[in-house]
mmCIF file of C-alpha atoms in Angstrom:
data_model
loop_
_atom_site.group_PDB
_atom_site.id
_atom_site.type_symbol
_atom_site.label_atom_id
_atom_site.label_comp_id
_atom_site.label_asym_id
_atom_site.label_seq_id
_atom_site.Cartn_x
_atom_site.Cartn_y
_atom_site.Cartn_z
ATOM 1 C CA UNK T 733 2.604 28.052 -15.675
ATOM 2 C CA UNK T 734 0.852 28.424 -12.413
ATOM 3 C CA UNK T 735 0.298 25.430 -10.961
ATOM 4 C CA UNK T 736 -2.835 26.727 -8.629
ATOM 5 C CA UNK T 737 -4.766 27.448 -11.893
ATOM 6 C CA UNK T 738 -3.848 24.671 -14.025
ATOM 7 C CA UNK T 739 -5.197 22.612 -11.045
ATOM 8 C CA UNK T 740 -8.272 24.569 -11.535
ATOM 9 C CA UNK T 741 -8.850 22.909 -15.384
ATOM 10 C CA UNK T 742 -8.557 19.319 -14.661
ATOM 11 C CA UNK T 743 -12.207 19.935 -13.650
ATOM 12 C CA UNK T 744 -14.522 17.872 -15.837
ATOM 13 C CA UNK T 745 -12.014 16.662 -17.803
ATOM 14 C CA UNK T 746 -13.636 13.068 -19.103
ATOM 15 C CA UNK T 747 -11.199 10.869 -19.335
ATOM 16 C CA UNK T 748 -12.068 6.867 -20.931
ATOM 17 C CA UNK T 749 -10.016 4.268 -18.708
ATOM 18 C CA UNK T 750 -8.897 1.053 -20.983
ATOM 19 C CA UNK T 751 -7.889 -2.009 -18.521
ATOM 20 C CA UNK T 752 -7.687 -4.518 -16.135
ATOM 21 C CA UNK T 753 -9.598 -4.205 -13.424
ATOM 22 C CA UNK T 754 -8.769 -5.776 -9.976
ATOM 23 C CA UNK T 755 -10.174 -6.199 -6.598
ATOM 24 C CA UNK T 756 -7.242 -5.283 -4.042
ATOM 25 C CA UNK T 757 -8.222 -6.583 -1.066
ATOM 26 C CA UNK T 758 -5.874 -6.120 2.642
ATOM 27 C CA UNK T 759 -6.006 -8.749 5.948
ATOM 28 C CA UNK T 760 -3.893 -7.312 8.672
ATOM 29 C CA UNK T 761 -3.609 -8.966 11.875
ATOM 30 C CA UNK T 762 -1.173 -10.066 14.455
ATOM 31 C CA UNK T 763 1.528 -12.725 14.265
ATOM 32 C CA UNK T 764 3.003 -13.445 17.970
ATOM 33 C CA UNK T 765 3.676 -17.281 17.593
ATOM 34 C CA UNK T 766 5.037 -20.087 15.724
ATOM 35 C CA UNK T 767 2.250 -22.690 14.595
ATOM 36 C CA UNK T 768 3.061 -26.380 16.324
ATOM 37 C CA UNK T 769 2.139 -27.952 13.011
ATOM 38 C CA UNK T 770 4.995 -26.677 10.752
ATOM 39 C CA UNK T 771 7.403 -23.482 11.136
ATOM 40 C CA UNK T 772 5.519 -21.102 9.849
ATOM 41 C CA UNK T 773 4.020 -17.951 11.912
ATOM 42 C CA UNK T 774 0.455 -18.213 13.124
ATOM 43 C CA UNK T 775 -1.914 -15.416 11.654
ATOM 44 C CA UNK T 776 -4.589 -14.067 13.781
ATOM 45 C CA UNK T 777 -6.772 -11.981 11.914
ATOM 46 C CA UNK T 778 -8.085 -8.520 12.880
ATOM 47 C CA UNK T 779 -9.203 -6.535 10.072
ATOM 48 C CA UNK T 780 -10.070 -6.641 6.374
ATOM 49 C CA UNK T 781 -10.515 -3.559 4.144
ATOM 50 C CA UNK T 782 -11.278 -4.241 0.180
ATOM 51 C CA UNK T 783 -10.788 -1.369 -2.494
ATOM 52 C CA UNK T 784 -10.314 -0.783 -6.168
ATOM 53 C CA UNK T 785 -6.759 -1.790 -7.993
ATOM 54 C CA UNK T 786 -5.530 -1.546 -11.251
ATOM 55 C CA UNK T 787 -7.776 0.185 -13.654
ATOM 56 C CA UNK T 788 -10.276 0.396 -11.198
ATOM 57 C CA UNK T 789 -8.318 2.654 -9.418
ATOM 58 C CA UNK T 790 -6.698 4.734 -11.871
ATOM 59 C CA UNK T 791 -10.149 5.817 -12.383
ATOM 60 C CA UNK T 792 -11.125 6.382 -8.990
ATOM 61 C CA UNK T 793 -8.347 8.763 -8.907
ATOM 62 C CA UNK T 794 -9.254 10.441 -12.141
ATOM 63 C CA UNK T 795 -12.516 10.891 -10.295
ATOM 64 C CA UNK T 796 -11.276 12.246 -7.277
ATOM 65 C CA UNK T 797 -9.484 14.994 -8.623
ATOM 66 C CA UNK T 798 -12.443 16.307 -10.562
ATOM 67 C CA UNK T 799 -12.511 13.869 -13.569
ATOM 68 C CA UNK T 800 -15.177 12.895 -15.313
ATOM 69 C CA UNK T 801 -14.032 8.418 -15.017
ATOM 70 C CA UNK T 802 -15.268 6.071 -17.629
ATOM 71 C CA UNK T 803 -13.911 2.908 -16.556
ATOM 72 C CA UNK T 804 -14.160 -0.073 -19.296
ATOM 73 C CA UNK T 805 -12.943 -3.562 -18.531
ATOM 74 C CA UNK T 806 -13.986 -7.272 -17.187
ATOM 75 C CA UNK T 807 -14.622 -8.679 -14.332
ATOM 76 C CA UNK T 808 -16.335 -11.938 -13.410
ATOM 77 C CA UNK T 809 -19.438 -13.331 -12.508
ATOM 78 C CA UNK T 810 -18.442 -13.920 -9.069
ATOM 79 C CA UNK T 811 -18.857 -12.128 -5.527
ATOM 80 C CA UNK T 812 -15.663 -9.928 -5.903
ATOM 81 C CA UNK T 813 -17.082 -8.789 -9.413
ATOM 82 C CA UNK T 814 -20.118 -7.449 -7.190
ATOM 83 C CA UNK T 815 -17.939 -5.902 -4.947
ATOM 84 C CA UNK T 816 -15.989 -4.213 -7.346
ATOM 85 C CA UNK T 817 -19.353 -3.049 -9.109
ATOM 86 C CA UNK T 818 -20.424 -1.879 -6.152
ATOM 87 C CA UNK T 819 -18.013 0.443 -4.310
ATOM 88 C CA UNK T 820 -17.372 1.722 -7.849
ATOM 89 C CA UNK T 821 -21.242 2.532 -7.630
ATOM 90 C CA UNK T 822 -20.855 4.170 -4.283
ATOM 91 C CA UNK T 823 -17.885 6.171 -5.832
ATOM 92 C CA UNK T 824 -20.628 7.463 -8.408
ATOM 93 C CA UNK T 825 -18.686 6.226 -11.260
ATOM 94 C CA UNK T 826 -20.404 4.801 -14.149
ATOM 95 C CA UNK T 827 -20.146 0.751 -14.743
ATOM 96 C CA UNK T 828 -22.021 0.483 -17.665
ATOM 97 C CA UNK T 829 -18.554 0.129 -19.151
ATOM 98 C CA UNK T 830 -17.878 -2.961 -17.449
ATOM 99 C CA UNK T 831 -18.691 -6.706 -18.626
ATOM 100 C CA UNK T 832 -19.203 -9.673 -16.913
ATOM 101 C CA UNK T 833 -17.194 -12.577 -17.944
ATOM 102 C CA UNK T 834 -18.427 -16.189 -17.169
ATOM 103 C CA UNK T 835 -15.274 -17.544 -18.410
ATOM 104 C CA UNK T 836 -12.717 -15.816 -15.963
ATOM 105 C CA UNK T 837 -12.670 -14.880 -11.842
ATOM 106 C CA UNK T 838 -12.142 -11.072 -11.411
ATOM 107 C CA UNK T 839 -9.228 -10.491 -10.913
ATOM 108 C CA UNK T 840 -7.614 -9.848 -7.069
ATOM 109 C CA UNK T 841 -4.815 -9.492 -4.719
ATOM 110 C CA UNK T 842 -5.007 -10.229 -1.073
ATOM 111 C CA UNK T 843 -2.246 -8.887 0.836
ATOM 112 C CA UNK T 844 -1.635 -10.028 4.451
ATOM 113 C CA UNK T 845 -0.103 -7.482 6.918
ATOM 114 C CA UNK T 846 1.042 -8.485 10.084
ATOM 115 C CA UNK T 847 0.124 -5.419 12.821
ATOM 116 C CA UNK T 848 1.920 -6.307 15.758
ATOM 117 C CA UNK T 849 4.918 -3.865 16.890
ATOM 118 C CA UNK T 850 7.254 -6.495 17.263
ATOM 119 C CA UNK T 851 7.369 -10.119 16.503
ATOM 120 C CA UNK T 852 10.104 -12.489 16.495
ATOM 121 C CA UNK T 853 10.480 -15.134 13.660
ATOM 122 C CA UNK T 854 13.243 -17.261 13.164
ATOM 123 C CA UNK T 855 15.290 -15.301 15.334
ATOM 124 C CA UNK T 856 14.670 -11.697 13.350
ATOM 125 C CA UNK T 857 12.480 -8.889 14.850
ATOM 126 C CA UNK T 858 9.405 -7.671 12.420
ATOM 127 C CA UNK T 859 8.521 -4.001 12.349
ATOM 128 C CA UNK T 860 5.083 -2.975 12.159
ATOM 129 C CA UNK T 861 2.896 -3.281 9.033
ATOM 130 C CA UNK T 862 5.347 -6.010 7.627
ATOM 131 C CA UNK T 863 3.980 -7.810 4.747
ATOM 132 C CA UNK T 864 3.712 -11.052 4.723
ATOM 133 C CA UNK T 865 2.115 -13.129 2.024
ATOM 134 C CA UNK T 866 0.138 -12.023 -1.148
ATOM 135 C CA UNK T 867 -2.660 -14.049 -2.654
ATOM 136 C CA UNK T 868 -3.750 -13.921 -6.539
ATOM 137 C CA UNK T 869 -6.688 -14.891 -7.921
ATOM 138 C CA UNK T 870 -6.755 -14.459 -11.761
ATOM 139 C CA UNK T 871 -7.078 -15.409 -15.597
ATOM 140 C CA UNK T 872 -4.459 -13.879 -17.642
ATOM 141 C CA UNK T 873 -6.244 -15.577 -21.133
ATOM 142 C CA UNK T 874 -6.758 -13.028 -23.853
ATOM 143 C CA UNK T 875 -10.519 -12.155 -23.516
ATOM 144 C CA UNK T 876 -12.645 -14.024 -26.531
ATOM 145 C CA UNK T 877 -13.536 -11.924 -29.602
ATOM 146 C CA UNK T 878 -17.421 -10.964 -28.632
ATOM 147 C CA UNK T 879 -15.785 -9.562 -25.161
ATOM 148 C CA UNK T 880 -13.233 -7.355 -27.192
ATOM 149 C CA UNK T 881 -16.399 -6.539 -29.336
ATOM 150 C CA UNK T 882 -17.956 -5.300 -26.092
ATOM 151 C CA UNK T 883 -15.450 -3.218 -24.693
ATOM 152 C CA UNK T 884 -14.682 -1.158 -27.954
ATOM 153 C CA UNK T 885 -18.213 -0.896 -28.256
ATOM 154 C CA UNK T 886 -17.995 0.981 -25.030
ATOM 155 C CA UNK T 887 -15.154 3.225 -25.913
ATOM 156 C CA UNK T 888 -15.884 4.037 -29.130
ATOM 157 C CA UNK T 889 -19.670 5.442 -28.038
ATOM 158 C CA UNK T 890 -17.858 7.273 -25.453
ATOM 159 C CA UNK T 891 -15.147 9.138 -27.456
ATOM 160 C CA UNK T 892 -17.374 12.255 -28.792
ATOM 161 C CA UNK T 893 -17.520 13.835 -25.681
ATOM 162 C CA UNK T 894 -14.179 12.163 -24.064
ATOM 163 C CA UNK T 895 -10.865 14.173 -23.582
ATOM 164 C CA UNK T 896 -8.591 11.413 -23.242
ATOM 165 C CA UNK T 897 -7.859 7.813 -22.896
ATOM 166 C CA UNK T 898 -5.761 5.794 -20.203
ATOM 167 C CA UNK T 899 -4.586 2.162 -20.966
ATOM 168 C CA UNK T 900 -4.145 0.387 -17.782
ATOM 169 C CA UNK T 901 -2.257 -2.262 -18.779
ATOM 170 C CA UNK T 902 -1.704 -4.772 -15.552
ATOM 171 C CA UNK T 903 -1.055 -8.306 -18.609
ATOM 172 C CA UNK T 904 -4.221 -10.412 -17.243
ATOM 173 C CA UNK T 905 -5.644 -10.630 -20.461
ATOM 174 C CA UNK T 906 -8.128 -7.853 -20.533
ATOM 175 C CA UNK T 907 -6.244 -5.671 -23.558
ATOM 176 C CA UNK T 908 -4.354 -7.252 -26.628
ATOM 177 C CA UNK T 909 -2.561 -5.445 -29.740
ATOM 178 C CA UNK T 910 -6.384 -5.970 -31.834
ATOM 179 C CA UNK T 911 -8.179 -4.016 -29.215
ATOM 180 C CA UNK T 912 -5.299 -1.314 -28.565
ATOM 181 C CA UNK T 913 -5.354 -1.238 -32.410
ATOM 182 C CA UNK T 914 -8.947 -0.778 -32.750
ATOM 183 C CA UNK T 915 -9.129 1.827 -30.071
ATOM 184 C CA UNK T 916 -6.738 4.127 -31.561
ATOM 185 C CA UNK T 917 -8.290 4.047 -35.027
ATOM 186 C CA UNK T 918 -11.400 5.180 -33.659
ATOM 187 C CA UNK T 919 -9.944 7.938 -31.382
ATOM 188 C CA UNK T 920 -7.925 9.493 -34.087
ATOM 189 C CA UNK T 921 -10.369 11.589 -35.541
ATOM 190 C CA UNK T 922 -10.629 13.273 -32.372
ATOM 191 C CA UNK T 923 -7.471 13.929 -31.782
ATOM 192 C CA UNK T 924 -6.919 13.459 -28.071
ATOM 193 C CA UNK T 925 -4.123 12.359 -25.719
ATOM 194 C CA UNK T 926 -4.036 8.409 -25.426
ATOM 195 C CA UNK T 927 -1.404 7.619 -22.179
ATOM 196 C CA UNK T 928 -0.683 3.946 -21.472
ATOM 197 C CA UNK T 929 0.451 2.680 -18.471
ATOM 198 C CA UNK T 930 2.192 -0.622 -20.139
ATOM 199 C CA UNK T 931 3.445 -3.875 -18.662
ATOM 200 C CA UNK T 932 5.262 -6.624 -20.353
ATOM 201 C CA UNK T 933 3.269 -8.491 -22.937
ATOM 202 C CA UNK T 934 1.613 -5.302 -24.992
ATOM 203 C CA UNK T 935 4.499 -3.064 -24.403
ATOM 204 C CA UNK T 936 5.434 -2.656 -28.283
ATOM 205 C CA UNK T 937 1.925 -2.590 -29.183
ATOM 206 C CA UNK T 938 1.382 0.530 -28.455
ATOM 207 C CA UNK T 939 3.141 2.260 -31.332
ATOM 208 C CA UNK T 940 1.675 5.909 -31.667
ATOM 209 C CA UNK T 941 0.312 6.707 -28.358
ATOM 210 C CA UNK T 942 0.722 9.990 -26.848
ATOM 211 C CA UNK T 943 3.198 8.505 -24.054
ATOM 212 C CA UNK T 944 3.507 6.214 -21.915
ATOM 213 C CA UNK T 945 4.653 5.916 -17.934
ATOM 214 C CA UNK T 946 6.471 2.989 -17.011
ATOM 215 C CA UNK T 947 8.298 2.519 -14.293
ATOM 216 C CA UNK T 948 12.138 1.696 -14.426
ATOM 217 C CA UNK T 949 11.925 -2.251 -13.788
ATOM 218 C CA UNK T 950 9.215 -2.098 -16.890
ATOM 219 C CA UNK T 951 11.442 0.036 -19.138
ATOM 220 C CA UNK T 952 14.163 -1.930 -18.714
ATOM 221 C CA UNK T 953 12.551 -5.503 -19.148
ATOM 222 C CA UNK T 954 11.333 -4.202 -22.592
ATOM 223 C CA UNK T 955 14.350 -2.987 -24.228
ATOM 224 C CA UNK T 956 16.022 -6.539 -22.345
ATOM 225 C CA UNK T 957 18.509 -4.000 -20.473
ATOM 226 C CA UNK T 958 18.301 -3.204 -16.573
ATOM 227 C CA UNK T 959 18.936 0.197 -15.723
ATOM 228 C CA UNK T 960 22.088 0.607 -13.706
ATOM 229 C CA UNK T 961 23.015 4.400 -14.007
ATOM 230 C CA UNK T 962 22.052 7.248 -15.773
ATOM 231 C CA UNK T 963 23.649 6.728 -19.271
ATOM 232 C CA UNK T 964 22.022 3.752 -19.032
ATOM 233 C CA UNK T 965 18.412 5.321 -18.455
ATOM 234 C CA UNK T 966 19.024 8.292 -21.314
ATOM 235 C CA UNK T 967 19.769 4.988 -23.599
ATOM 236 C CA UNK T 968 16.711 3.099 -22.903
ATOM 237 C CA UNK T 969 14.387 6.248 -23.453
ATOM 238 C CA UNK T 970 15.754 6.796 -26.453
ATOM 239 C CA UNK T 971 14.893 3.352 -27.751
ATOM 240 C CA UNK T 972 11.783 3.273 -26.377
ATOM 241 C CA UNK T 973 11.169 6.814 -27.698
ATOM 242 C CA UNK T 974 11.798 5.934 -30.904
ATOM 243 C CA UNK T 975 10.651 2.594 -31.399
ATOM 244 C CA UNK T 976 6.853 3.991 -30.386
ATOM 245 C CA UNK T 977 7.176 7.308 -32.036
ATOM 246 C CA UNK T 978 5.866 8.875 -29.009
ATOM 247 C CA UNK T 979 5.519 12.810 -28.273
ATOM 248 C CA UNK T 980 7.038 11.915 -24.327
ATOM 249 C CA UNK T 981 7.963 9.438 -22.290
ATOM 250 C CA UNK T 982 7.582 9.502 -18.237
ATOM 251 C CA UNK T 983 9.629 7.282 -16.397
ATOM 252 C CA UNK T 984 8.555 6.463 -12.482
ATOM 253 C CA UNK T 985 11.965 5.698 -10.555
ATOM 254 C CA UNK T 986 10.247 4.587 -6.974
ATOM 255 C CA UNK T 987 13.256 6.471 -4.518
ATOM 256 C CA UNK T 988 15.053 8.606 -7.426
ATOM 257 C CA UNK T 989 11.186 10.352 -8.466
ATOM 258 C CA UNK T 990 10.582 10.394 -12.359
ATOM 259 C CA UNK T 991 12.232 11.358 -15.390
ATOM 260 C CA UNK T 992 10.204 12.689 -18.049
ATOM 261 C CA UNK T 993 11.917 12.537 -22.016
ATOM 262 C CA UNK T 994 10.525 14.895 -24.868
ATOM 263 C CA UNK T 995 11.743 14.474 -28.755
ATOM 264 C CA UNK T 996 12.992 18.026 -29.202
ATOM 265 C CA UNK T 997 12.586 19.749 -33.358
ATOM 266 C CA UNK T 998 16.070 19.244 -34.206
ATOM 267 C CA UNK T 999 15.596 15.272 -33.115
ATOM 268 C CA UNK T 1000 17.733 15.613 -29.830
ATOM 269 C CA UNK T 1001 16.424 14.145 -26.903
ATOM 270 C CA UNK T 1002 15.294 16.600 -24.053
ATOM 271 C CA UNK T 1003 15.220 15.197 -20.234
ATOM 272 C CA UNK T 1004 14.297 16.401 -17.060
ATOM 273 C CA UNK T 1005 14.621 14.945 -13.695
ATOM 274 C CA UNK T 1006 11.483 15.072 -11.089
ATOM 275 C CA UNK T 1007 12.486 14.437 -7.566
ATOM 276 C CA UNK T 1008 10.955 12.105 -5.196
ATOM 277 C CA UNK T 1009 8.135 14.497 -3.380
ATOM 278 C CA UNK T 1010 7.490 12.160 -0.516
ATOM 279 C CA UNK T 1011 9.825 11.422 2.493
ATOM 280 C CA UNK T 1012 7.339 8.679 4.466
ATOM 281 C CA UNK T 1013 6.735 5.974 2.170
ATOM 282 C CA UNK T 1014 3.699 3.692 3.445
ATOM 283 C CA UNK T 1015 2.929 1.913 0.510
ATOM 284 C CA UNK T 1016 3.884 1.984 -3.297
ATOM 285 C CA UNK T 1017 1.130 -0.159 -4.310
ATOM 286 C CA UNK T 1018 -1.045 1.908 -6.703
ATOM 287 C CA UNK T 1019 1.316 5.025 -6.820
ATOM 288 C CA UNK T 1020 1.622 4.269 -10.570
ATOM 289 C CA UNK T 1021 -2.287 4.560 -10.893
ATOM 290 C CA UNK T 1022 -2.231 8.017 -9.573
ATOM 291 C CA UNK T 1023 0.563 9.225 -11.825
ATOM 292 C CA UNK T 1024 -0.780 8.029 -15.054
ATOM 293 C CA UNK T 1025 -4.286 9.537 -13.666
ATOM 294 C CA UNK T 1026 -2.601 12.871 -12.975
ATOM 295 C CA UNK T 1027 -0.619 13.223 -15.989
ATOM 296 C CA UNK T 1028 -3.467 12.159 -18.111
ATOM 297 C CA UNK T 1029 -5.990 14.342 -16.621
ATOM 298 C CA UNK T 1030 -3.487 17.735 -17.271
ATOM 299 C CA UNK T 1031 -2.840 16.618 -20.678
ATOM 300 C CA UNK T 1032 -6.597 16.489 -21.039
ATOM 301 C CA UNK T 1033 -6.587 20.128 -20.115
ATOM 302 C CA UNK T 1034 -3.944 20.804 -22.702
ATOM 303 C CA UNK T 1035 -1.213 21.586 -19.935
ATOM 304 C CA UNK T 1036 2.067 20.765 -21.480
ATOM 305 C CA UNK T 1037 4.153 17.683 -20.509
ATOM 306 C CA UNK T 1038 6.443 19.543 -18.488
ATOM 307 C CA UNK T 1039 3.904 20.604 -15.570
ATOM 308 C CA UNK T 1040 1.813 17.955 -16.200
ATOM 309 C CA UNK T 1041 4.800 15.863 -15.023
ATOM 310 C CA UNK T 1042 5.250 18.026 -11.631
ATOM 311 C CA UNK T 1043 1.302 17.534 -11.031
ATOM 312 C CA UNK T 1044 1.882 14.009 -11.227
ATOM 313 C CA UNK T 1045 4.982 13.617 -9.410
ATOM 314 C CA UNK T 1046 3.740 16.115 -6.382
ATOM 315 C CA UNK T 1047 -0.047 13.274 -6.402
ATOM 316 C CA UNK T 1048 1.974 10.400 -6.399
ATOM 317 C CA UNK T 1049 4.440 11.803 -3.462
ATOM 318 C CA UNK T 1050 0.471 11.467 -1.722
ATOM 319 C CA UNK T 1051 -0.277 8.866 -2.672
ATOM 320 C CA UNK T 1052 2.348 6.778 -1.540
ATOM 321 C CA UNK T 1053 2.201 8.074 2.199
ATOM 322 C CA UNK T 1054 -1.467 5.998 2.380
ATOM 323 C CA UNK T 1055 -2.033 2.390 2.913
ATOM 324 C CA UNK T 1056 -2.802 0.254 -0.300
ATOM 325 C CA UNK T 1057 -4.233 1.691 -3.523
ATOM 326 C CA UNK T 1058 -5.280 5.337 -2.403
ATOM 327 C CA UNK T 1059 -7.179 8.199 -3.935
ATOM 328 C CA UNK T 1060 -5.375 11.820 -4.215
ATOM 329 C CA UNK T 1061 -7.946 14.644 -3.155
ATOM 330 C CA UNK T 1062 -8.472 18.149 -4.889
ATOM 331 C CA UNK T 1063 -7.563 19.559 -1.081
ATOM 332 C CA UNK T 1064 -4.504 17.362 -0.800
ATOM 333 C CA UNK T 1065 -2.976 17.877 -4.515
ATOM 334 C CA UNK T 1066 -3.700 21.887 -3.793
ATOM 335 C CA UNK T 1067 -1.834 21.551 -0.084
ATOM 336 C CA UNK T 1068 1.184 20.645 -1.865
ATOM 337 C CA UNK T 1069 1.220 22.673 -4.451
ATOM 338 C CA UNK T 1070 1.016 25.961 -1.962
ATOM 339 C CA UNK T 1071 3.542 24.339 -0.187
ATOM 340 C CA UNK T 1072 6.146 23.531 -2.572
ATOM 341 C CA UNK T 1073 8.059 26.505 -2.788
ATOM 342 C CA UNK T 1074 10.688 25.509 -5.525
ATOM 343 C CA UNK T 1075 7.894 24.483 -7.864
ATOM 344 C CA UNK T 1076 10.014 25.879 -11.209
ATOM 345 C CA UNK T 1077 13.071 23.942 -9.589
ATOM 346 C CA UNK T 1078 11.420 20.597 -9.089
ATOM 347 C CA UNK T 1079 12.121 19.725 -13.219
ATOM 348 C CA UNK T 1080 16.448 19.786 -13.223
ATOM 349 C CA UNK T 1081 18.518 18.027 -15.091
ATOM 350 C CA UNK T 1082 19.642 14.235 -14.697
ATOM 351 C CA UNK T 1083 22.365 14.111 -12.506
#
């Protein structure tokens, strides 16, 4: 398939974005001394920058690829909430799909970076951009009954004219086994892809889905089994595979790229290995949130798993050459697709 024109039909896709929302929110600065009080560095604060995590920014980059975003989740009634609300709002993306919560903070991650070229602490030198501390501020209690009632509410009014679902699953307590259950009753009759990006807590809840995209750390924690080597890896898909019944499984693998596993007709397992398709990592943070965009927004377009997988794999290699949770763009995601040469040699098999 050509790449260049399935591109071309993620365009309008509308895609309904199940999750956690969070505010991510960066301090850099410079650390060049020890404090007299205790012997820990002294932070001198320069900048602050605050975007759109979890959820939040799986459907920002749904949107910036073309999507049509409808983002559905909590946050609370608090002056992050309003920020949140509000650069979502500048983003044009609906929030009608969001509630406030009284009974929770919106959830959000400070990250402190340290700028400076070189510092030394306890006798090591720092490079630049080293991270230093990160601050959460969070509920992760289930959500009460009339809050679930809310959110379905909002997905279920959306799904006529919706080509897909995302659950962003980040385990603060936004999306529990009733609500995943409820959700996919409704969307049956419509017969669209349903991805999940899972965590811990809801992993096996999700029985039926389309797929899902964990990374290896998640994969392994469900099954109880840490991925040390390839046989390893094949054996966990299969379980997981199997124990959801899903149609295809992608699995994000940070340095080694992604592996994605299909159920084949005659019940064999088919694999193929996605290479990394970045060589300057900035920042991981949020690299999942563009691959389960991606992936979700091709399979929306009824691209097959296979190149829906490179798509993905080629946005996150993007994404993770930006600073904190960042946005793929149509011109960016089309650069590297005219520049990747070995396009039908980027799927081998698992070495």
């Amino acid at each position: 398939m050509n790449l260049k024109a399935t591109f071309a039909q993620l365009q309008g896709k509308r895609v309904i974005i199940v999750g956690d929302v969070i505010v991510d929110a960066y301090i850099w600065g410079d650390v060049n001394r020890i404090s007299p009080e205790a012997p820990v560095p002294v932070f001198e604060t320069e900048a602050e920058k605050t975007g759109c995590g979890g959820a939040a920014n799986v459907a920002q980059n749904v949107a910036s690829l073309g999507g049509d975003a409808i983002l559905v989740g909590v946050v609370g009634k608090d002056s992050e909430g309003e920020k949140l609300i509000q650069m979502l709002t500048e983003m044009n993306l609906a929030t009608t799909g969001i509630c406030i919560d009284t009974q929770r903070p919106t959830s959000t991650k400070t990250r402190v970076i340290a700028r400076a070229d070189t510092t030394a602490f306890a006798g090591r030198e720092r490079d630049s951009g080293h991270h230093l501390l990160r601050i959460d501020r969070e509920s992760k209690q289930e959500i009460s009954i009339e809050m679930q009632a809310h959110l379905l509410n909002s997905v279920v009014s959306e799904l006529p004219t919706s080509d897909a679902i995302i659950f962003a699953d980040y385990d603060k307590g936004v999306i529990n086994a009733q609500l995943i259950r409820d959700v996919m009753k409704h969307a049956q009759p419509y017969d669209i892809p349903i991805i999940v990006d899972p965590k811990r807590d809801n992993f096996w809840d999700y029985k039926g889905v389309t797929a899902i995209t964990p990374n290896h750390n998640e994969a392994g924690i469900a099954v109880q089994k840490e991925i040390t080597d390839v046989r390893q890896l094949l054996a966990i898909a299969e379980e997981i595979i199997s124990r959801l019944s899903l149609k295809a499984l992608l699995i994000t693998r940070e340095a080694k790229g992604m592996s994605l596993f299909q159920r084949e007709a005659d019940g064999s397992l088919q694999v193929k290995h996605l290479p990394p398709q970045s060589n300057v990592v900035t920042d991981v943070t949020g690299a999942g949130d563009t691959a389960v965009a991606v992936f979700t927004l091709a399979l929306a377009a009824n691209v097959d798993f296979y190149n829906a997988a490179v798509l993905s794999s080629l946005a996150s290699g993007i994404a993770v050459g930006k600073m904190g949770c960042a946005t793929v763009t149509p011109k960016e995601l089309l650069n590297a697709i005219e520049t990747e040469t070995v396009v039908s040699e980027l799927c081998g098999e698992l070495e």
